[in-house]
GROMACS .gro file of C-alpha atoms in nm:
model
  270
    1UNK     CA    1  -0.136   3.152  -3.132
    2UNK     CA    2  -0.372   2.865  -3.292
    3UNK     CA    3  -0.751   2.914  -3.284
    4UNK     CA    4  -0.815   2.757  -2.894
    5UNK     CA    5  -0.971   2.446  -2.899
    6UNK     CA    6  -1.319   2.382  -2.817
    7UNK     CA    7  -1.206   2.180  -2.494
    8UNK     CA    8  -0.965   2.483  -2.397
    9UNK     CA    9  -1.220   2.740  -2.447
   10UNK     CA   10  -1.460   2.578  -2.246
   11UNK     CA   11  -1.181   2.519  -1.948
   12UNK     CA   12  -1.072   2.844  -1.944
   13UNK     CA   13  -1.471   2.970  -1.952
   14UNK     CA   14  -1.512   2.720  -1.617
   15UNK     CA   15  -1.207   2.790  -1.478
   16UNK     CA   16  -1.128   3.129  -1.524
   17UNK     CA   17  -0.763   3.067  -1.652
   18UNK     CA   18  -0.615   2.846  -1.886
   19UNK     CA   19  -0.231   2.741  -1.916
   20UNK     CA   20  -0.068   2.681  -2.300
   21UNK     CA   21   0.241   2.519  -2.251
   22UNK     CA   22   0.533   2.586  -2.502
   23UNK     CA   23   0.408   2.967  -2.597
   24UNK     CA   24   0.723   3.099  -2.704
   25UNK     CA   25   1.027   2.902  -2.764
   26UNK     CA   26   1.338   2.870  -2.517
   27UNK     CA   27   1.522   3.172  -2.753
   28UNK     CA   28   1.277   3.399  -2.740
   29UNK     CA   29   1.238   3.411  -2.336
   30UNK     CA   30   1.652   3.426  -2.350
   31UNK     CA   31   1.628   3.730  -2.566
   32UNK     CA   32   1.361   3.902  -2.267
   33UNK     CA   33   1.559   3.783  -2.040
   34UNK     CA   34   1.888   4.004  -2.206
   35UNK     CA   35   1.706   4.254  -2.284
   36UNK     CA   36   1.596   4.294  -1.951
   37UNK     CA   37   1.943   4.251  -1.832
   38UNK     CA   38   2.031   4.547  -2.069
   39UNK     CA   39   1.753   4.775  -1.974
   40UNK     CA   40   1.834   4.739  -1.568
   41UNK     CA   41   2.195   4.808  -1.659
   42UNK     CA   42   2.104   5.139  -1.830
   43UNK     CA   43   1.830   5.258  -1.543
   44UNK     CA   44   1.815   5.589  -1.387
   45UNK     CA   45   1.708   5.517  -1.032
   46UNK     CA   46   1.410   5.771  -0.964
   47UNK     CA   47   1.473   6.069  -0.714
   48UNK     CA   48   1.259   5.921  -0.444
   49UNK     CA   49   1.460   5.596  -0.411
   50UNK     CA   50   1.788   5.798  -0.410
   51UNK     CA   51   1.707   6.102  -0.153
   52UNK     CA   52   1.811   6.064   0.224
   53UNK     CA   53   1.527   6.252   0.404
   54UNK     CA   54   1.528   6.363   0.751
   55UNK     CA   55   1.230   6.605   0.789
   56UNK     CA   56   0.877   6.490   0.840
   57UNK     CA   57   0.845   6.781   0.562
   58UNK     CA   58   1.128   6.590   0.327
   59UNK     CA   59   0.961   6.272   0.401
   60UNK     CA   60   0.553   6.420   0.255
   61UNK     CA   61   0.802   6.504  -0.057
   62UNK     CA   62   0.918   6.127  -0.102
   63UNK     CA   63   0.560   5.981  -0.065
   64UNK     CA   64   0.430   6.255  -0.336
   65UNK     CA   65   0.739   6.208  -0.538
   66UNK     CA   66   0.683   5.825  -0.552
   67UNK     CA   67   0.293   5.868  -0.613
   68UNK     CA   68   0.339   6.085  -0.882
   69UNK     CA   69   0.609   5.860  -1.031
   70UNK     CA   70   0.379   5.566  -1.069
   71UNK     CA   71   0.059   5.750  -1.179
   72UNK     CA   72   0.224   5.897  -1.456
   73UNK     CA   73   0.396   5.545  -1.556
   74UNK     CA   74   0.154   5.398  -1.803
   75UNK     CA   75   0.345   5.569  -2.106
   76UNK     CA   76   0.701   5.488  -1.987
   77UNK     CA   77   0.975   5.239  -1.893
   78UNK     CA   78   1.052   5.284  -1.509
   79UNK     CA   79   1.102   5.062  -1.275
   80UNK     CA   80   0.963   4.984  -0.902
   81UNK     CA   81   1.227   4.817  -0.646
   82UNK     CA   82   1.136   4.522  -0.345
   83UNK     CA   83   1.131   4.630   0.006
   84UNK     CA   84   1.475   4.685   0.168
   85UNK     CA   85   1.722   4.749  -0.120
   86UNK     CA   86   1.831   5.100  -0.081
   87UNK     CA   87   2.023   5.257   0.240
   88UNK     CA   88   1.851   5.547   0.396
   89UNK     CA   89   2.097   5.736   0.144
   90UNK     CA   90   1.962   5.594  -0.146
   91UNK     CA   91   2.270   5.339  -0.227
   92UNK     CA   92   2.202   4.939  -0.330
   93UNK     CA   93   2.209   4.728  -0.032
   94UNK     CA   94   2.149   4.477  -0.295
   95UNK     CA   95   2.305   4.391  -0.646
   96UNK     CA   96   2.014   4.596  -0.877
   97UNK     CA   97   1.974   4.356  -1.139
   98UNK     CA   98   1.810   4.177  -0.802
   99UNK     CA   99   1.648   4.510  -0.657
  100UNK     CA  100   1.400   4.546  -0.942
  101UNK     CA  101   1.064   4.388  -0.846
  102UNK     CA  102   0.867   4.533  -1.171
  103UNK     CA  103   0.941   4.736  -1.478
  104UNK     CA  104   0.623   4.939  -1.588
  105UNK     CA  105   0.419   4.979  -1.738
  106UNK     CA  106   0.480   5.069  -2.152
  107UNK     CA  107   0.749   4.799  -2.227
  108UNK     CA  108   0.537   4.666  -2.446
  109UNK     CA  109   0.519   5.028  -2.656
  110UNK     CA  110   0.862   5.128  -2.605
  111UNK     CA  111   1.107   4.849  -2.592
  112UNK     CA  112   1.177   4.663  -2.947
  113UNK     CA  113   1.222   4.319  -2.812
  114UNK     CA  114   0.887   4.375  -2.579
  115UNK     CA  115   0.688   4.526  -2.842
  116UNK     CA  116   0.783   4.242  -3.106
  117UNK     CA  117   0.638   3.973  -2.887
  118UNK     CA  118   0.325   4.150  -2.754
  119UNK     CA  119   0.243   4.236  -3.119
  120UNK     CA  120   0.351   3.845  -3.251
  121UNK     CA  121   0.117   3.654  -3.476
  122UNK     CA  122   0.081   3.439  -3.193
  123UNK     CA  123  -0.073   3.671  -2.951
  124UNK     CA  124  -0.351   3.788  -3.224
  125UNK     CA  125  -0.605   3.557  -3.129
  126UNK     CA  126  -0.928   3.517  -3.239
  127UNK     CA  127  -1.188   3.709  -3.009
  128UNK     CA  128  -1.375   3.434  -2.768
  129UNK     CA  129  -1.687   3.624  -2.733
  130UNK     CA  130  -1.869   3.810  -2.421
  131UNK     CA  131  -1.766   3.694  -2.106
  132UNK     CA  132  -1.429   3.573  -2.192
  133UNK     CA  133  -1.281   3.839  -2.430
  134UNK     CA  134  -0.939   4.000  -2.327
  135UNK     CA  135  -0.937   4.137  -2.003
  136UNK     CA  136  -0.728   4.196  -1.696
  137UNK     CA  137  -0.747   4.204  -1.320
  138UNK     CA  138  -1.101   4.411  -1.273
  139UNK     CA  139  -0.999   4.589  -0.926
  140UNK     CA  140  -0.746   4.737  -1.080
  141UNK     CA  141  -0.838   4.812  -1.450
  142UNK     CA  142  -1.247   4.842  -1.433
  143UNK     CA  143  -1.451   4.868  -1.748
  144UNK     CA  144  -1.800   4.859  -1.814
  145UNK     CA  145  -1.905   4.595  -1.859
  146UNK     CA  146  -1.713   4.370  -1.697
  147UNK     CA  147  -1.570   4.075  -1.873
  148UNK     CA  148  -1.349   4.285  -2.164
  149UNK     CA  149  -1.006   4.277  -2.036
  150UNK     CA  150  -0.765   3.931  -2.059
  151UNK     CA  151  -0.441   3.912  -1.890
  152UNK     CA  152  -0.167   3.758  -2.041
  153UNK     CA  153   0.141   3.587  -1.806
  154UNK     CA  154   0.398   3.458  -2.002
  155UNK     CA  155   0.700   3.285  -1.780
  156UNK     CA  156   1.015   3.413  -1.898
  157UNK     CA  157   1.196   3.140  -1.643
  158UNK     CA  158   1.016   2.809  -1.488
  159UNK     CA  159   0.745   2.921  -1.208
  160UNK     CA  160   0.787   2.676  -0.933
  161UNK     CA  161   0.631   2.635  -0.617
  162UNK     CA  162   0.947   2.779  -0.430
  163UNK     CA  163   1.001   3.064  -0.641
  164UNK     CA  164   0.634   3.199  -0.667
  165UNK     CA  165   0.445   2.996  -0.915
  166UNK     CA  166   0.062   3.144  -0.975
  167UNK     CA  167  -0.216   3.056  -0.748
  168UNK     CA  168  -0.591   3.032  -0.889
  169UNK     CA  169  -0.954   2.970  -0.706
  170UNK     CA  170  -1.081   2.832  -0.996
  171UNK     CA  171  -1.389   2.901  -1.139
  172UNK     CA  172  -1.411   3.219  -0.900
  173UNK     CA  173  -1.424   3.445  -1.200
  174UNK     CA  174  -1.796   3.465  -1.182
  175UNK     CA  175  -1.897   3.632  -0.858
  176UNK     CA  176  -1.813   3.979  -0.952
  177UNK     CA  177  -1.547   4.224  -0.797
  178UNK     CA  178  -1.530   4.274  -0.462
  179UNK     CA  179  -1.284   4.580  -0.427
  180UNK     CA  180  -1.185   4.843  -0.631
  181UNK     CA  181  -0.872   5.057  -0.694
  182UNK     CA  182  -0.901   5.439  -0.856
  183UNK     CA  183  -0.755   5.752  -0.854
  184UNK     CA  184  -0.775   5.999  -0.595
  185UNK     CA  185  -0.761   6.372  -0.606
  186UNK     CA  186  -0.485   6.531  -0.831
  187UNK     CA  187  -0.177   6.577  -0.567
  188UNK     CA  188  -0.308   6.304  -0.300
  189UNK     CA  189  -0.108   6.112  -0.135
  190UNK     CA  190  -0.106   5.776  -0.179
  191UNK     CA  191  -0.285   5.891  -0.481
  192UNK     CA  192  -0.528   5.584  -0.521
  193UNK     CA  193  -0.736   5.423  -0.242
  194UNK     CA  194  -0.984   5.127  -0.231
  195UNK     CA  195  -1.360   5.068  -0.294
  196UNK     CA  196  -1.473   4.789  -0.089
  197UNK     CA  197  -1.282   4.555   0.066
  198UNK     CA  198  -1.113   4.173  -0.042
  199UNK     CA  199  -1.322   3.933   0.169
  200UNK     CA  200  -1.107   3.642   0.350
  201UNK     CA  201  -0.986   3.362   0.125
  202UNK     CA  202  -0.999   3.011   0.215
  203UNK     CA  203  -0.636   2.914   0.108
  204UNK     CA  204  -0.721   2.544   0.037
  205UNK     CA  205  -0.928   2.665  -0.246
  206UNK     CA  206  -0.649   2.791  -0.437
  207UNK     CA  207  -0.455   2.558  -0.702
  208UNK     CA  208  -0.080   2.570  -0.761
  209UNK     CA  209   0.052   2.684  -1.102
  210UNK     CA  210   0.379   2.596  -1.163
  211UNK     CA  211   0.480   2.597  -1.517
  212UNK     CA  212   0.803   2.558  -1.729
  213UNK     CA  213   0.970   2.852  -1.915
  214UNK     CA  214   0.753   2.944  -2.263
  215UNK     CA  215   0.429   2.872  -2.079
  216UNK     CA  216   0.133   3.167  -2.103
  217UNK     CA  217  -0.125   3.119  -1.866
  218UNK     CA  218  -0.465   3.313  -1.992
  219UNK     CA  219  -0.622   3.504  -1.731
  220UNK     CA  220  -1.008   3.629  -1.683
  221UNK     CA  221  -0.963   3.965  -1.503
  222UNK     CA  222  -1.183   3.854  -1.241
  223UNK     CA  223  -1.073   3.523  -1.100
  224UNK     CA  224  -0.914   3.523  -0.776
  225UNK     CA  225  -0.524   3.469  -0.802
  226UNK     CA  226  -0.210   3.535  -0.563
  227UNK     CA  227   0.184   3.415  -0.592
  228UNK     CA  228   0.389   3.341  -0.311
  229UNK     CA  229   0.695   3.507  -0.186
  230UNK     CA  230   1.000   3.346  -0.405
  231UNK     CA  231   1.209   3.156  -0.111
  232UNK     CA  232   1.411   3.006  -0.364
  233UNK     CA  233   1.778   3.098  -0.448
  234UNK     CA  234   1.681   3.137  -0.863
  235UNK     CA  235   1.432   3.434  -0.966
  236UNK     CA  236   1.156   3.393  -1.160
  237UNK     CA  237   1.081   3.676  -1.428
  238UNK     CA  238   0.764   3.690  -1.578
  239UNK     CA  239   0.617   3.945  -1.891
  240UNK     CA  240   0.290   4.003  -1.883
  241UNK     CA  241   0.032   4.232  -2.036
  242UNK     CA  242  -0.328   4.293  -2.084
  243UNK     CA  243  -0.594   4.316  -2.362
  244UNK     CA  244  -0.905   4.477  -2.374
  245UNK     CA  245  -1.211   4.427  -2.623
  246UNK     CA  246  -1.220   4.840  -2.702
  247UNK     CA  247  -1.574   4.753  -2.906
  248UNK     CA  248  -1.836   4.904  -2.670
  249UNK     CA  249  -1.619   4.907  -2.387
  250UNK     CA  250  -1.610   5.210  -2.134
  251UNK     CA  251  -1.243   5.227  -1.950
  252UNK     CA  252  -1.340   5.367  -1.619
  253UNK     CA  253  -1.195   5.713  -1.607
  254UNK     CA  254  -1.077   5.635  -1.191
  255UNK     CA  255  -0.867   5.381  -1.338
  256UNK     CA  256  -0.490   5.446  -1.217
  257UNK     CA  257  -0.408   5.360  -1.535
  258UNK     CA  258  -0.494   5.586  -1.817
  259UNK     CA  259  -0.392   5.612  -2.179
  260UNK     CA  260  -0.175   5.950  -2.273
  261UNK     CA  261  -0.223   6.168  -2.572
  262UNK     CA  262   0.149   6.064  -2.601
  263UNK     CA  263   0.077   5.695  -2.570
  264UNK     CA  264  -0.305   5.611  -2.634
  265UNK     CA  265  -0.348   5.230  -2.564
  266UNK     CA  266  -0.203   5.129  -2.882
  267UNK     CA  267  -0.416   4.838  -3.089
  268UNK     CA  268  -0.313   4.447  -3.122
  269UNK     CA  269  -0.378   4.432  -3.460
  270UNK     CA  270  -0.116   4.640  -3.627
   0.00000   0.00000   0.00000
């Protein structure tokens, strides 16, 4: 990606996210999109999703089983389903190329097609200093000090208002982090819980989104942000990812998210 512009830097710095139209070209969001296709294809549905459980017993044993299988997903492929798409015996309700709501959370280390584009020329950008240097949503992924982590949203298909285009508060990037998610005891069940609490939102503060296929939308890790529920009849896949500004950065150790002597968090710049 070019150098951003002076104008761009300073929206994103007052904003809190910044949209760059025409990020990757039409053929590389088809080849995601394939690959995708490919990788649900080929998926092992987890234990947890395919059990029937009767006993309150059985039922502690699905909750743990489920915990456990996205604490430990930060060095894998796996995937995490919407509400409603299995039968209490574990069966599709649903077609499951449209039962998948996320695949997490090492694409990006793992998969050829992911790993290209995460690693492309044009996501090796030029550091923007302090406040605004890569970093992602801070109630989830904390460091010290704040400010480090950038998301990155790239729409694979056009975001629309119907099928659940980003929502921003601009500019609300600068009043700290309200709430926090970390890690509870080893064997806890849910195995996170929250710090703090998110304070009400007045919902005609935040700014619809929508953007066409290609698009990456840059966002600080602490501006406040929400997408609606898809009502539409087309889906709307999305890749994202997050960098983090490793130089003098602490990664909270209660972080749900932790990097694996199997898969350390690998660097851009390879």
């Amino acid at each position: 990606m070019a150098c951003l512009s002076p104008s761009q830097l300073q929206k994103f710095q007052q904003d809190g996210f910044l949209v760059l139209e025409g990020f990757l070209s039409a053929e590389e969001c088809v080849a995601m999109q394939q690959r995708i296709g490919e990788i649900v294809a080929e998926m092992d549905v987890p234990l947890h999703c395919r059990t029937e459980f009767s006993t309150q017993e059985e039922e502690q044993l699905r909750a743990q089983g489920s915990t456990d299988y996205f604490l430990s997903s930060g060095d894998k492929i796996r995937f995490f389903f919407e509400k409603g798409v299995f039968d209490e015996k574990g069966n599709f309700l649903v077609p499951p190329e449209k039962s998948v709501n996320k695949i997490g959370h090492a694409l990006h280390a793992h998969d050829p097609v992911f790993k290209s584009i995460t690693h492309s020329p044009k996501v090796q950008q030029p550091h923007f200093g302090g406040e605004v240097s890569p970093h992602q949503d801070a109630s989830f992924l904390y460091t010290e000090p704040l400010g480090r982590v950038l998301g990155i949203w790239i729409a694979v298909e056009d975001a629309t208002l119907e099928n659940g285009c980003l929502w921003f508060i601009p500019g609300s990037h600068t009043s700290g982090v309200s709430r926090r998610m970390v890690r509870g005891p080893v064997g806890s069940v849910p195995g996170t819980s929250f710090l703090g609490s998110e304070p009400a939102r007045d919902n005609s503060l935040f700014v619809p989104t929508p953007v066409q296929r290609g698009t990456l939308v840059l966002i600080h890790g602490e501006v406040v942000h929400k997408s609606k529920q898809n009502l539409s009849d087309h889906s709307r896949q999305a890749y994202t990812f997050h960098l983090m500004e490793a130089s003098g950065t602490t990664w909270s150790p209660e972080n749900w998210l932790q990097p694996t002597a199997e898969l350390p968090f690998p660097p851009l710049y390879t």
